[in-house]
XYZ file of C-alpha atoms in Angstrom:
448
model
C 88.605 -22.007 29.129
C 86.033 -24.748 29.493
C 86.760 -28.396 30.021
C 85.937 -28.901 26.351
C 89.378 -27.490 25.570
C 90.861 -30.838 26.497
C 88.564 -32.684 24.045
C 89.615 -33.217 20.447
C 86.930 -32.882 17.744
C 86.922 -36.679 17.423
C 86.255 -37.053 21.166
C 83.443 -34.473 21.062
C 81.791 -36.346 18.177
C 82.220 -39.622 20.057
C 80.512 -38.112 23.107
C 77.626 -36.797 20.986
C 77.299 -40.261 19.396
C 76.218 -41.590 22.786
C 72.984 -39.602 22.568
C 72.402 -38.535 18.953
C 72.079 -41.073 16.132
C 73.603 -40.172 12.759
C 73.929 -36.524 11.645
C 77.705 -36.801 11.485
C 78.138 -33.544 9.542
C 76.357 -31.549 12.261
C 78.414 -33.200 14.996
C 81.655 -32.507 13.130
C 80.715 -28.849 12.596
C 79.986 -28.141 16.265
C 83.033 -30.170 17.359
C 85.339 -28.095 15.130
C 83.704 -24.841 16.278
C 84.198 -25.770 19.936
C 87.783 -26.879 19.409
C 88.502 -23.624 17.571
C 87.575 -21.744 20.741
C 90.354 -23.550 22.584
C 92.764 -22.982 19.670
C 92.004 -19.267 19.750
C 93.029 -19.112 23.417
C 96.443 -20.524 22.488
C 97.070 -17.850 19.825
C 99.186 -14.809 20.705
C 97.334 -11.753 22.079
C 98.113 -9.652 18.983
C 95.959 -11.981 16.804
C 93.594 -13.542 19.341
C 91.011 -10.752 19.296
C 90.937 -10.781 15.500
C 89.790 -14.413 15.270
C 85.991 -14.403 15.075
C 83.910 -17.484 15.997
C 82.644 -19.529 13.044
C 78.896 -19.451 13.680
C 76.768 -22.346 12.412
C 73.296 -22.807 10.890
C 71.779 -26.287 11.246
C 69.184 -26.932 8.542
C 66.775 -29.846 8.658
C 63.171 -30.957 9.266
C 61.720 -31.248 12.742
C 62.712 -34.212 14.889
C 66.046 -35.036 13.216
C 68.288 -34.001 16.106
C 68.996 -30.261 15.797
C 67.794 -29.417 19.300
C 69.204 -32.642 20.746
C 72.682 -31.707 19.472
C 72.257 -28.349 21.255
C 71.045 -30.000 24.480
C 74.023 -32.321 24.534
C 76.396 -29.437 23.891
C 74.938 -27.787 26.979
C 75.781 -30.921 28.989
C 79.240 -31.204 27.464
C 80.334 -27.577 27.602
C 81.512 -26.306 30.942
C 80.532 -22.905 29.629
C 77.491 -20.601 29.735
C 74.963 -22.054 27.269
C 71.653 -20.407 26.387
C 68.903 -21.748 24.121
C 66.425 -19.213 22.744
C 63.680 -19.273 20.113
C 63.970 -16.597 17.455
C 60.186 -16.336 17.162
C 59.955 -15.030 20.757
C 61.686 -11.780 19.841
C 60.349 -8.688 18.152
C 61.924 -5.600 16.712
C 62.474 -2.561 18.919
C 59.284 -0.588 19.533
C 56.918 -3.574 19.481
C 55.643 -5.799 22.273
C 58.001 -8.716 22.936
C 61.488 -9.409 24.217
C 64.341 -7.364 22.819
C 67.301 -9.297 21.459
C 69.728 -7.821 24.002
C 67.973 -9.934 26.637
C 69.847 -12.897 25.072
C 73.144 -11.489 26.335
C 71.684 -10.487 29.701
C 70.336 -14.028 30.208
C 73.703 -15.487 29.179
C 75.461 -13.274 31.742
C 73.007 -14.420 34.443
C 73.789 -18.056 33.591
C 77.517 -17.360 33.760
C 77.126 -15.777 37.212
C 75.151 -18.799 38.452
C 77.802 -21.150 37.090
C 80.761 -19.277 38.591
C 78.923 -18.830 41.918
C 78.422 -22.601 42.197
C 82.085 -23.198 41.368
C 83.228 -20.680 43.980
C 80.913 -22.232 46.575
C 82.430 -25.654 45.888
C 85.905 -24.133 46.292
C 85.079 -22.790 49.783
C 83.017 -25.819 50.817
C 85.589 -27.103 53.337
C 85.872 -23.734 55.101
C 82.076 -23.365 55.026
C 81.608 -26.804 56.636
C 84.099 -25.914 59.370
C 82.149 -22.756 60.133
C 78.891 -24.701 60.029
C 80.280 -27.137 62.592
C 81.142 -24.264 64.938
C 77.616 -22.848 64.610
C 76.092 -26.231 65.451
C 78.331 -26.527 68.518
C 77.305 -23.011 69.569
C 73.667 -24.102 69.349
C 74.274 -27.354 71.261
C 76.302 -25.890 74.113
C 74.702 -23.928 76.950
C 75.916 -20.429 77.665
C 78.946 -20.134 79.920
C 77.985 -19.987 83.631
C 77.505 -16.418 84.836
C 77.636 -14.928 81.318
C 74.530 -13.742 79.538
C 75.945 -13.796 76.042
C 79.275 -15.628 76.147
C 79.243 -19.196 74.716
C 81.502 -21.883 76.156
C 85.071 -21.235 74.884
C 85.924 -22.950 71.586
C 88.734 -25.013 73.096
C 86.755 -26.275 76.071
C 86.780 -29.973 76.942
C 82.982 -30.302 76.643
C 83.008 -28.630 73.245
C 85.671 -31.007 71.949
C 83.736 -34.043 73.173
C 80.634 -32.777 71.414
C 82.691 -32.158 68.286
C 83.827 -35.802 68.228
C 80.276 -37.040 68.776
C 79.044 -34.726 66.023
C 81.643 -36.019 63.543
C 80.807 -39.630 64.407
C 77.127 -39.014 63.718
C 76.075 -39.755 67.295
C 74.055 -36.525 67.498
C 72.234 -36.838 64.173
C 68.897 -37.606 65.830
C 68.889 -34.376 67.848
C 67.185 -31.185 66.740
C 68.401 -27.636 67.262
C 66.970 -24.184 66.656
C 68.741 -22.252 63.913
C 68.508 -18.711 62.574
C 68.744 -18.613 58.776
C 68.222 -15.812 56.220
C 64.561 -15.482 55.314
C 64.552 -14.943 51.568
C 60.747 -14.980 51.453
C 60.626 -11.898 53.674
C 62.993 -9.867 51.475
C 61.220 -7.049 49.639
C 60.845 -7.747 45.920
C 61.263 -4.777 43.626
C 60.930 -4.444 39.884
C 62.340 -1.330 38.294
C 61.563 -0.593 34.661
C 64.199 1.352 32.766
C 64.531 2.270 29.103
C 66.319 -0.257 26.922
C 70.097 0.125 27.116
C 70.222 1.703 30.610
C 69.382 -1.421 32.609
C 72.560 -1.008 34.690
C 71.210 2.247 36.142
C 68.049 0.477 37.283
C 70.019 -2.326 38.909
C 72.233 0.103 40.835
C 69.155 1.985 42.051
C 67.560 -1.300 43.115
C 70.704 -2.280 45.068
C 70.725 1.144 46.730
C 67.111 0.761 47.867
C 67.823 -2.780 49.042
C 70.398 -1.477 51.525
C 67.673 0.408 53.403
C 65.896 -2.819 54.324
C 67.335 -4.930 57.170
C 68.155 -8.514 56.274
C 65.613 -10.708 58.052
C 66.220 -14.116 59.540
C 63.795 -16.838 60.479
C 64.135 -19.277 63.373
C 63.586 -22.917 62.449
C 63.933 -26.222 64.240
C 66.018 -28.719 62.250
C 67.666 -32.068 62.749
C 71.435 -31.719 62.992
C 72.232 -33.130 59.484
C 69.771 -30.676 57.897
C 71.114 -27.838 60.047
C 74.666 -28.677 58.980
C 73.675 -28.432 55.290
C 71.777 -25.184 55.838
C 74.649 -23.616 57.789
C 77.222 -24.775 55.208
C 75.187 -23.251 52.361
C 74.791 -19.992 54.297
C 78.501 -19.802 55.139
C 79.510 -20.625 51.549
C 77.370 -17.720 50.345
C 79.090 -15.403 52.815
C 82.573 -16.586 51.827
C 82.074 -16.054 48.088
C 83.330 -12.722 46.760
C 80.494 -11.656 44.463
C 82.541 -8.872 42.845
C 85.083 -11.471 41.739
C 82.272 -13.786 40.645
C 80.789 -11.099 38.376
C 84.196 -10.324 36.915
C 84.908 -13.981 36.125
C 81.376 -14.565 34.850
C 81.479 -11.668 32.391
C 84.828 -12.892 31.062
C 83.491 -16.441 30.720
C 80.345 -15.297 28.922
C 82.445 -13.229 26.529
C 85.096 -15.854 25.795
C 83.242 -19.189 26.014
C 79.515 -18.350 25.864
C 77.345 -20.328 23.425
C 73.910 -19.210 22.208
C 71.621 -21.641 20.373
C 68.978 -19.783 18.340
C 66.188 -22.184 17.402
C 63.529 -21.552 14.736
C 65.622 -18.927 12.981
C 63.673 -19.712 9.805
C 60.622 -18.127 11.468
C 62.222 -14.673 11.163
C 63.317 -15.200 7.545
C 61.013 -13.533 5.001
C 60.365 -15.716 1.915
C 61.852 -14.100 -1.183
C 58.675 -14.379 -3.270
C 56.694 -11.126 -3.486
C 57.400 -7.745 -1.931
C 58.305 -7.399 1.710
C 55.341 -6.090 3.643
C 53.227 -6.820 6.735
C 54.793 -9.442 8.995
C 57.795 -9.781 6.657
C 58.893 -6.267 7.639
C 58.726 -7.216 11.329
C 60.744 -10.405 10.692
C 63.415 -8.384 8.956
C 63.367 -5.950 11.874
C 64.184 -8.795 14.290
C 67.065 -9.858 12.031
C 68.457 -6.317 11.993
C 68.193 -6.122 15.790
C 69.927 -9.501 16.061
C 72.729 -8.493 13.693
C 74.765 -6.270 16.092
C 74.708 -9.003 18.754
C 76.012 -11.625 16.324
C 78.482 -9.243 14.660
C 79.916 -8.081 17.953
C 78.755 -5.294 20.228
C 78.672 -4.362 23.906
C 75.503 -4.983 25.898
C 74.897 -3.487 29.322
C 73.859 -6.078 31.918
C 73.391 -5.882 35.669
C 76.749 -7.637 36.030
C 78.581 -5.127 33.835
C 79.099 -4.593 30.096
C 79.401 -7.800 28.043
C 81.066 -7.879 24.630
C 79.583 -10.347 22.177
C 82.472 -10.475 19.671
C 83.543 -14.001 20.631
C 80.262 -15.617 21.689
C 79.518 -18.656 19.504
C 76.078 -18.606 17.866
C 74.502 -21.829 16.604
C 71.219 -21.304 14.748
C 68.752 -23.952 13.607
C 65.625 -24.102 11.509
C 63.538 -26.413 9.351
C 63.446 -23.881 6.462
C 60.359 -25.493 4.924
C 58.984 -22.206 3.569
C 61.949 -19.859 3.714
C 65.574 -20.595 2.789
C 68.803 -19.538 4.528
C 69.315 -17.161 1.580
C 66.089 -15.360 2.648
C 67.864 -14.038 5.731
C 69.259 -10.547 5.257
C 72.719 -10.743 3.620
C 74.514 -9.214 6.611
C 73.157 -11.919 8.943
C 73.929 -14.678 6.452
C 77.529 -13.508 6.409
C 77.814 -14.010 10.174
C 76.897 -17.706 9.858
C 79.594 -19.041 7.524
C 79.025 -22.738 8.316
C 75.860 -24.357 6.933
C 75.049 -27.962 7.820
C 72.078 -29.867 6.431
C 70.693 -32.636 8.618
C 69.164 -35.588 6.813
C 65.700 -37.048 7.398
C 65.567 -40.183 9.534
C 64.933 -43.623 8.030
C 63.394 -46.729 9.563
C 66.860 -48.124 10.324
C 67.719 -44.845 12.095
C 64.610 -45.306 14.255
C 65.807 -48.794 15.264
C 69.134 -47.306 16.354
C 67.445 -44.392 18.165
C 65.287 -46.842 20.126
C 68.221 -48.927 21.335
C 71.670 -47.330 20.952
C 71.764 -44.016 22.885
C 72.493 -44.086 26.614
C 69.093 -42.477 27.172
C 67.209 -44.554 24.578
C 63.418 -44.832 24.828
C 63.632 -48.592 25.371
C 65.909 -48.109 28.395
C 63.675 -45.358 29.750
C 60.512 -47.483 29.648
C 62.301 -50.533 31.066
C 63.548 -48.423 33.984
C 60.159 -46.747 34.556
C 58.197 -50.000 34.751
C 60.902 -51.725 36.786
C 59.857 -49.372 39.605
C 56.563 -51.325 39.662
C 58.421 -54.695 39.534
C 57.277 -55.182 35.922
C 60.017 -56.491 33.652
C 59.804 -55.390 30.003
C 61.708 -57.529 27.513
C 62.036 -55.760 24.153
C 62.851 -58.288 21.445
C 64.676 -57.313 18.268
C 61.652 -57.976 16.021
C 59.485 -55.878 18.365
C 61.846 -52.907 18.100
C 61.899 -53.230 14.311
C 58.080 -53.284 14.255
C 57.892 -50.090 16.351
C 60.379 -48.372 14.013
C 58.438 -49.531 10.943
C 55.130 -48.174 12.255
C 56.716 -44.818 13.206
C 58.268 -44.499 9.725
C 54.976 -45.512 8.085
C 52.939 -42.931 10.019
C 55.531 -40.217 9.306
C 55.290 -41.001 5.581
C 51.456 -40.918 5.558
C 50.904 -37.869 7.762
C 53.284 -35.142 8.926
C 56.938 -36.122 9.215
C 57.925 -35.184 12.761
C 61.056 -37.315 12.788
C 62.111 -39.144 15.935
C 59.386 -37.417 17.966
C 56.962 -39.878 16.392
C 58.646 -42.648 18.405
C 57.493 -41.052 21.652
C 53.869 -41.076 20.468
C 54.055 -44.669 19.223
C 55.722 -45.940 22.419
C 53.179 -44.207 24.644
C 50.307 -45.737 22.693
C 51.968 -49.170 22.652
C 52.500 -49.302 26.418
C 49.377 -47.398 27.459
C 47.601 -50.417 28.995
C 50.769 -51.776 30.590
C 51.545 -48.414 32.196
C 47.998 -48.136 33.568
C 47.868 -51.697 34.955
C 51.496 -51.831 36.120
C 50.711 -51.534 39.879
C 48.606 -54.715 39.584
C 51.180 -56.616 37.511
C 54.000 -56.733 40.074
C 56.503 -59.499 39.346
C 55.266 -60.071 35.768
C 57.510 -60.189 32.708
C 56.114 -58.810 29.455
C 57.693 -59.629 26.121
C 57.471 -56.833 23.527
C 57.868 -58.684 20.240
C 56.439 -58.099 16.767
C 53.184 -59.903 17.624
C 52.671 -57.691 20.711
C 53.312 -54.521 18.649
C 51.014 -55.565 15.779
C 48.256 -56.512 18.212
C 48.375 -53.130 19.948
C 49.104 -50.845 16.985
C 48.367 -52.730 13.763
C 44.876 -51.328 13.204
C 45.920 -47.768 14.079
C 48.846 -47.915 11.676
C 46.668 -49.187 8.809
C 43.907 -46.590 9.216
C 45.254 -43.266 7.974
C 42.595 -41.189 9.766
C 43.274 -42.911 13.078
C 47.014 -42.544 12.551
C 46.642 -38.822 11.947
C 44.770 -38.199 15.194
C 46.142 -40.869 17.516
C 49.685 -41.651 16.416
């Protein structure tokens, strides 16, 4: 189980609060869903498989934090996490990605994650082997032997080992032979949908006919040590075990975030025809994956019964009830995210750990320009963003990015020539730079 198992719902919400302002209902819903995954693992085996994940639909206009909640879940969850856009898929028989690729991509992510974990677990052994390879490269061949290196326990070898560990040899360069991935033959094998595993096995079989190539390079000893350690770690990892663990992790802890699900919902007004039929086709293809089925991947069959699905959409035109009833039933939790107010914008600019104010301060500090955002300046930025959203299209917090870029455009351009200067961003500064743009609706529409 992921590290999130040790987090209570309150702690998960608290962690999300560091990056996402407001939207408490959405945070609570995902926190409960994630905690329920841990709870399910504690239930007896006779009931565990019967407990289905409580999938979630996040409903709200653009820019209110739906995707940001998903991004932060990806950071929080020590579990395979995949974000997809529903509009990228098409029903079987038409050009586009098939929905089973969601599970295949999730399995690939799980394999990458487990591989990195296994490499970290064998890092010490890999570094020991790397050290021996460096010593082999540093030492001359044994006198009178064409291929025999100096014995591992030799006095010279041990002296070199001590010098190597003390960093006294870091300035030297050695020639190393490393796998040449660029020279490996690349093959793409197209197979009918559902029999991808056959294509992968055939590809592996063909790959065995090609010798593994290496390339000789000249590297400084620290770089050679890293390259050798990475190579040895790869050799030490048991990929069969990795695939086994990865499939289990994808099945038991995998999370899929489906964005723009409203784009495949057909509005209820009028008969279903044209593109509406295709949208419904995507929903019907998606249904078995969400309900629970087995998908063949190159790492083995993956069951989707216990993967958590979080869907999101603005639902401006369509409604959640416009999804086919079977799919609606697989998303029992509905959470509506509220639009953002001017006071929310003030908090978004200053409170999160990755707030825009902190980002711009850090960026310009690299040019020795000190930005000092005053409280009235932040309020003025928030007011202009809210005003433009109200007059034109409401794009939520994304409007802050546009306003900030326009506000600091001149400063960013001239920053290399302003080294050592301190600039105060107060209300007067904001009104001077943006006042006219904010007042003129046409300019606001095209510039802000």
